[in-house]
């Protein structure tokens, strides 16, 4: 497979960028020609950010699994599509060829059909990182069902909320999942999530850990039995066949829940056609993927990074994607690099938080790693500090691998701002230049473009995008108005990212972090309002306020200020543990506060609004310049909070 749209020089980048802005329809129409369509589109692009309405390749018909699998079978059927490394390095690994992937995906599609799943139905997937998770996703896509993957670190309550929001009738899960030394009982969590649920009809359970599960008659069925049955149906005269559903380019492909500034996560909806084109285009260009290379993205498929750069991007490019079940520190902190050596990985794509935590073990543990197969490194999820960037460059890339710092979001579907590996220049801790089709603009609070440079000669403002790229979110599931107010109403005719950014004299961007009430903890996105809601559910809590603070490894830590009623305050340690337990129950262990400070009052304005700015400063360790506190209802609370800082 060749990629005629792969940019090979800085000049080509500039030309591509220019054309993508001047003639987006011509540009993306040409790129889209390189895919398999059942029917060509009538119109490349139609849009307005007012409603918002964005339609790419309208009238076009396709199935993304034909692009990710079928079209590769003739020439690459026996090439590895997915290489799977288990949690325990002693266990047998698995290599899934494109032929095998095709068969399994057809079987899943048939299995879903046998169980009544139809085009447009929502299928919730709650599994560990096993190849069957990829089969499940692609099996849904093959029949046009909308998958909604939920990360294994979310609690039963979180799952219940998402099931309800998505009105899901089907679940695919595992008995359990291995994570380092731990076994997570996924099916048991699903059982808790289903207490009181009235919409879910079927739960398909894949056996991974042999964790005891309770299978409910009429509702719960085994993956293995169903797949065996489906196998006979999809095999005819030695050939495997399951007709893929012809989807409209604008039909939804999946929903992925993500946090915002309210207490309730939103279901970001991605389309079939635009998402396919963008994940493929960015995979091929950002990582400069070459046929035969092994691409190792360390993310979990429960997050957008896994969707786009473990599954859809690499597979649509006929690539080889390495999927890892475990965690970076098991059985030792060199695990990522042991995997790199074991499979001769060429591209390693990971998160700054992982890099920082590995630096913490010193250089000694990695002395025996060869790493000579590596050609390209990437980071994603949060700003990378210069120290981590240089360590990655020297100790892992041995100064010979370009590093791509890829900025994007769940809502953007794929990378928007990044250097192209070895093609456009890198700058430590800068995401650098926008990809073709991406038109960033920095604006002030009023939405005016920033034109005045600061003392360092940089422009600084809120990052917005002026026009749609093919994989921009289409809506938030079941609530289009929410999509409009969240992303398109802050500034007229702009998509607002909620990130702050700097721009230098070369037009390079540096993303400085969120400007809303969303935290980025170890690359996981968590809303402060969600954590507050969870804390407030604890019986002894009167009120709480949650802010982020700089954390050496996690990037941001969660700092909670909590007011407790008279009955509970006496025993701080126990109350603290109980609050952590409550958060674990309500959201999941990923949202547990790092610090809980008990306070008597919170700094509020006379209208009752919590002044988070002050709380953020105190959590950051600032005691002097807290800004104007005269508008506070009771300025004395600030001293009390300062004195009690953890
Ligand atoms: C937020 C989106 C992108 C997939 C994983 C996270 C932050 C992401 C970078 C980067 C600085 C980054 C932003 C963004 N972010 N990549 N390279 N440099 N910040 O997706 O959970 O939707 O989070 O992650 O703040 O808004 P997400």
PDB file of N, CA, C and O and ligand atoms in Angstrom, residues 258 303-305 379-384 405-411 417 431 497-499 511-514 520 523-525, ligand 1:
ATOM      1  N   UNK A 258     -16.411  11.988  27.550  1.00  0.00           N
ATOM      2  CA  UNK A 258     -15.268  12.740  28.076  1.00  0.00           C
ATOM      3  C   UNK A 258     -15.761  13.842  29.000  1.00  0.00           C
ATOM      4  O   UNK A 258     -16.924  14.238  28.940  1.00  0.00           O
ATOM      5  N   UNK A 303      -9.563   5.272  25.673  1.00  0.00           N
ATOM      6  CA  UNK A 303      -9.418   6.710  25.406  1.00  0.00           C
ATOM      7  C   UNK A 303      -9.339   6.934  23.902  1.00  0.00           C
ATOM      8  O   UNK A 303      -9.078   5.999  23.136  1.00  0.00           O
ATOM      9  N   UNK A 304      -9.498   8.167  23.473  1.00  0.00           N
ATOM     10  CA  UNK A 304      -9.501   8.459  22.030  1.00  0.00           C
ATOM     11  C   UNK A 304      -8.174   8.076  21.372  1.00  0.00           C
ATOM     12  O   UNK A 304      -8.147   7.636  20.222  1.00  0.00           O
ATOM     13  N   UNK A 305      -7.061   8.220  22.094  1.00  0.00           N
ATOM     14  CA  UNK A 305      -5.758   7.907  21.484  1.00  0.00           C
ATOM     15  C   UNK A 305      -5.730   6.461  20.987  1.00  0.00           C
ATOM     16  O   UNK A 305      -5.227   6.169  19.905  1.00  0.00           O
ATOM     17  N   UNK A 379       4.627  11.894  21.592  1.00  0.00           N
ATOM     18  CA  UNK A 379       3.974  12.101  22.888  1.00  0.00           C
ATOM     19  C   UNK A 379       2.595  12.706  22.662  1.00  0.00           C
ATOM     20  O   UNK A 379       2.338  13.344  21.647  1.00  0.00           O
ATOM     21  N   UNK A 380       1.743  12.505  23.650  1.00  0.00           N
ATOM     22  CA  UNK A 380       0.363  12.963  23.543  1.00  0.00           C
ATOM     23  C   UNK A 380      -0.287  13.069  24.915  1.00  0.00           C
ATOM     24  O   UNK A 380       0.112  12.372  25.842  1.00  0.00           O
ATOM     25  N   UNK A 381      -1.261  13.958  25.016  1.00  0.00           N
ATOM     26  CA  UNK A 381      -2.121  13.968  26.184  1.00  0.00           C
ATOM     27  C   UNK A 381      -1.960  15.146  27.105  1.00  0.00           C
ATOM     28  O   UNK A 381      -2.873  15.502  27.826  1.00  0.00           O
ATOM     29  N   UNK A 382      -0.779  15.738  27.125  1.00  0.00           N
ATOM     30  CA  UNK A 382      -0.540  16.869  28.022  1.00  0.00           C
ATOM     31  C   UNK A 382       0.742  17.546  27.577  1.00  0.00           C
ATOM     32  O   UNK A 382       1.511  16.977  26.796  1.00  0.00           O
ATOM     33  N   UNK A 383       0.970  18.752  28.075  1.00  0.00           N
ATOM     34  CA  UNK A 383       2.217  19.425  27.704  1.00  0.00           C
ATOM     35  C   UNK A 383       3.409  18.602  28.194  1.00  0.00           C
ATOM     36  O   UNK A 383       3.367  18.039  29.280  1.00  0.00           O
ATOM     37  N   UNK A 384       4.432  18.481  27.361  1.00  0.00           N
ATOM     38  CA  UNK A 384       5.637  17.779  27.802  1.00  0.00           C
ATOM     39  C   UNK A 384       6.666  18.822  28.227  1.00  0.00           C
ATOM     40  O   UNK A 384       6.955  19.769  27.492  1.00  0.00           O
ATOM     41  N   UNK A 405       5.356  15.916  19.012  1.00  0.00           N
ATOM     42  CA  UNK A 405       4.533  16.332  20.153  1.00  0.00           C
ATOM     43  C   UNK A 405       3.162  16.638  19.575  1.00  0.00           C
ATOM     44  O   UNK A 405       2.960  17.657  18.921  1.00  0.00           O
ATOM     45  N   UNK A 406       2.228  15.703  19.775  1.00  0.00           N
ATOM     46  CA  UNK A 406       0.948  15.780  19.085  1.00  0.00           C
ATOM     47  C   UNK A 406      -0.131  16.363  19.986  1.00  0.00           C
ATOM     48  O   UNK A 406      -0.507  15.766  20.981  1.00  0.00           O
ATOM     49  N   UNK A 407      -0.654  17.525  19.609  1.00  0.00           N
ATOM     50  CA  UNK A 407      -1.748  18.114  20.379  1.00  0.00           C
ATOM     51  C   UNK A 407      -3.080  17.810  19.703  1.00  0.00           C
ATOM     52  O   UNK A 407      -3.229  18.019  18.507  1.00  0.00           O
ATOM     53  N   UNK A 408      -4.000  17.310  20.500  1.00  0.00           N
ATOM     54  CA  UNK A 408      -5.370  17.092  20.011  1.00  0.00           C
ATOM     55  C   UNK A 408      -6.267  16.775  21.181  1.00  0.00           C
ATOM     56  O   UNK A 408      -5.850  16.876  22.343  1.00  0.00           O
ATOM     57  N   UNK A 409      -7.505  16.413  20.908  1.00  0.00           N
ATOM     58  CA  UNK A 409      -8.514  16.200  21.952  1.00  0.00           C
ATOM     59  C   UNK A 409      -9.488  15.094  21.522  1.00  0.00           C
ATOM     60  O   UNK A 409      -9.587  14.807  20.334  1.00  0.00           O
ATOM     61  N   UNK A 410     -10.216  14.561  22.484  1.00  0.00           N
ATOM     62  CA  UNK A 410     -11.264  13.598  22.160  1.00  0.00           C
ATOM     63  C   UNK A 410     -12.166  14.169  21.060  1.00  0.00           C
ATOM     64  O   UNK A 410     -12.543  13.468  20.119  1.00  0.00           O
ATOM     65  N   UNK A 411     -12.468  15.445  21.179  1.00  0.00           N
ATOM     66  CA  UNK A 411     -13.398  16.085  20.254  1.00  0.00           C
ATOM     67  C   UNK A 411     -12.822  16.257  18.854  1.00  0.00           C
ATOM     68  O   UNK A 411     -13.565  16.426  17.891  1.00  0.00           O
ATOM     69  N   UNK A 417      -2.348  19.647  15.855  1.00  0.00           N
ATOM     70  CA  UNK A 417      -1.103  20.416  15.811  1.00  0.00           C
ATOM     71  C   UNK A 417       0.045  19.488  16.202  1.00  0.00           C
ATOM     72  O   UNK A 417       0.024  18.878  17.267  1.00  0.00           O
ATOM     73  N   UNK A 431       4.190  21.946  20.364  1.00  0.00           N
ATOM     74  CA  UNK A 431       3.511  21.060  19.410  1.00  0.00           C
ATOM     75  C   UNK A 431       3.810  21.520  17.977  1.00  0.00           C
ATOM     76  O   UNK A 431       3.606  20.770  17.032  1.00  0.00           O
ATOM     77  N   UNK A 497     -11.248  25.352  21.929  1.00  0.00           N
ATOM     78  CA  UNK A 497     -10.616  24.128  22.429  1.00  0.00           C
ATOM     79  C   UNK A 497     -10.589  24.040  23.950  1.00  0.00           C
ATOM     80  O   UNK A 497     -10.318  22.975  24.501  1.00  0.00           O
ATOM     81  N   UNK A 498     -10.769  25.185  24.627  1.00  0.00           N
ATOM     82  CA  UNK A 498     -10.591  25.281  26.087  1.00  0.00           C
ATOM     83  C   UNK A 498      -9.134  25.151  26.507  1.00  0.00           C
ATOM     84  O   UNK A 498      -8.839  24.981  27.684  1.00  0.00           O
ATOM     85  N   UNK A 499      -8.211  25.218  25.560  1.00  0.00           N
ATOM     86  CA  UNK A 499      -6.788  25.243  25.885  1.00  0.00           C
ATOM     87  C   UNK A 499      -6.234  26.648  25.687  1.00  0.00           C
ATOM     88  O   UNK A 499      -6.696  27.387  24.813  1.00  0.00           O
ATOM     89  N   UNK A 511       1.124  24.490  23.579  1.00  0.00           N
ATOM     90  CA  UNK A 511      -0.119  24.403  24.336  1.00  0.00           C
ATOM     91  C   UNK A 511       0.230  24.475  25.813  1.00  0.00           C
ATOM     92  O   UNK A 511       1.058  23.700  26.301  1.00  0.00           O
ATOM     93  N   UNK A 512      -0.399  25.406  26.520  1.00  0.00           N
ATOM     94  CA  UNK A 512      -0.016  25.601  27.920  1.00  0.00           C
ATOM     95  C   UNK A 512      -0.955  24.882  28.886  1.00  0.00           C
ATOM     96  O   UNK A 512      -0.641  24.739  30.055  1.00  0.00           O
ATOM     97  N   UNK A 513      -2.103  24.429  28.402  1.00  0.00           N
ATOM     98  CA  UNK A 513      -3.013  23.677  29.277  1.00  0.00           C
ATOM     99  C   UNK A 513      -4.407  24.258  29.275  1.00  0.00           C
ATOM    100  O   UNK A 513      -4.684  25.273  28.645  1.00  0.00           O
ATOM    101  N   UNK A 514      -5.289  23.590  29.985  1.00  0.00           N
ATOM    102  CA  UNK A 514      -6.700  23.941  29.954  1.00  0.00           C
ATOM    103  C   UNK A 514      -6.945  25.279  30.640  1.00  0.00           C
ATOM    104  O   UNK A 514      -6.323  25.606  31.643  1.00  0.00           O
ATOM    105  N   UNK A 520      -6.019  17.577  33.969  1.00  0.00           N
ATOM    106  CA  UNK A 520      -5.358  16.547  33.176  1.00  0.00           C
ATOM    107  C   UNK A 520      -4.428  15.793  34.120  1.00  0.00           C
ATOM    108  O   UNK A 520      -3.317  16.209  34.392  1.00  0.00           O
ATOM    109  N   UNK A 523      -2.568  12.364  32.131  1.00  0.00           N
ATOM    110  CA  UNK A 523      -3.141  12.264  30.792  1.00  0.00           C
ATOM    111  C   UNK A 523      -4.623  11.910  30.788  1.00  0.00           C
ATOM    112  O   UNK A 523      -5.226  11.796  29.740  1.00  0.00           O
ATOM    113  N   UNK A 524      -5.210  11.725  31.969  1.00  0.00           N
ATOM    114  CA  UNK A 524      -6.649  11.444  32.043  1.00  0.00           C
ATOM    115  C   UNK A 524      -7.392  12.739  32.290  1.00  0.00           C
ATOM    116  O   UNK A 524      -7.021  13.534  33.132  1.00  0.00           O
ATOM    117  N   UNK A 525      -8.459  12.884  31.556  1.00  0.00           N
ATOM    118  CA  UNK A 525      -9.209  14.130  31.627  1.00  0.00           C
ATOM    119  C   UNK A 525     -10.316  14.014  32.668  1.00  0.00           C
ATOM    120  O   UNK A 525     -11.156  13.127  32.588  1.00  0.00           O
TER     121      UNK A 525
HETATM  122  C1  LIG B   1      -6.563  17.731  26.331  1.00  0.00           C
HETATM  123  C2  LIG B   1      -7.450  16.745  25.629  1.00  0.00           C
HETATM  124  C3  LIG B   1      -5.269  13.905  22.622  1.00  0.00           C
HETATM  125  C4  LIG B   1      -5.663  12.586  23.080  1.00  0.00           C
HETATM  126  C5  LIG B   1      -5.429  12.353  24.526  1.00  0.00           C
HETATM  127  C6  LIG B   1      -6.078  13.373  25.413  1.00  0.00           C
HETATM  128  C7  LIG B   1      -4.281  18.152  26.473  1.00  0.00           C
HETATM  129  C8  LIG B   1      -3.373  16.749  24.590  1.00  0.00           C
HETATM  130  C9  LIG B   1      -1.431  17.648  24.260  1.00  0.00           C
HETATM  131  C10 LIG B   1      -0.120  18.076  23.879  1.00  0.00           C
HETATM  132  C11 LIG B   1      -0.282  19.784  25.458  1.00  0.00           C
HETATM  133  C12 LIG B   1      -2.077  18.363  25.273  1.00  0.00           C
HETATM  134  C13 LIG B   1      -5.004  19.435  26.119  1.00  0.00           C
HETATM  135  C14 LIG B   1      -6.297  18.948  25.494  1.00  0.00           C
HETATM  136  N1  LIG B   1      -3.291  17.773  25.467  1.00  0.00           N
HETATM  137  N2  LIG B   1      -2.261  16.666  23.864  1.00  0.00           N
HETATM  138  N3  LIG B   1       0.585  17.444  22.934  1.00  0.00           N
HETATM  139  N4  LIG B   1       0.410  19.142  24.514  1.00  0.00           N
HETATM  140  N5  LIG B   1      -1.505  19.425  25.872  1.00  0.00           N
HETATM  141  O1  LIG B   1      -7.358  13.677  24.976  1.00  0.00           O
HETATM  142  O2  LIG B   1      -8.620  13.452  27.126  1.00  0.00           O
HETATM  143  O3  LIG B   1      -9.592  14.691  25.164  1.00  0.00           O
HETATM  144  O4  LIG B   1      -7.682  15.656  26.491  1.00  0.00           O
HETATM  145  O5  LIG B   1      -5.286  17.150  26.574  1.00  0.00           O
HETATM  146  O6  LIG B   1      -5.256  20.167  27.284  1.00  0.00           O
HETATM  147  O7  LIG B   1      -7.345  19.873  25.577  1.00  0.00           O
HETATM  148  P1  LIG B   1      -8.393  14.344  25.954  1.00  0.00           P
END
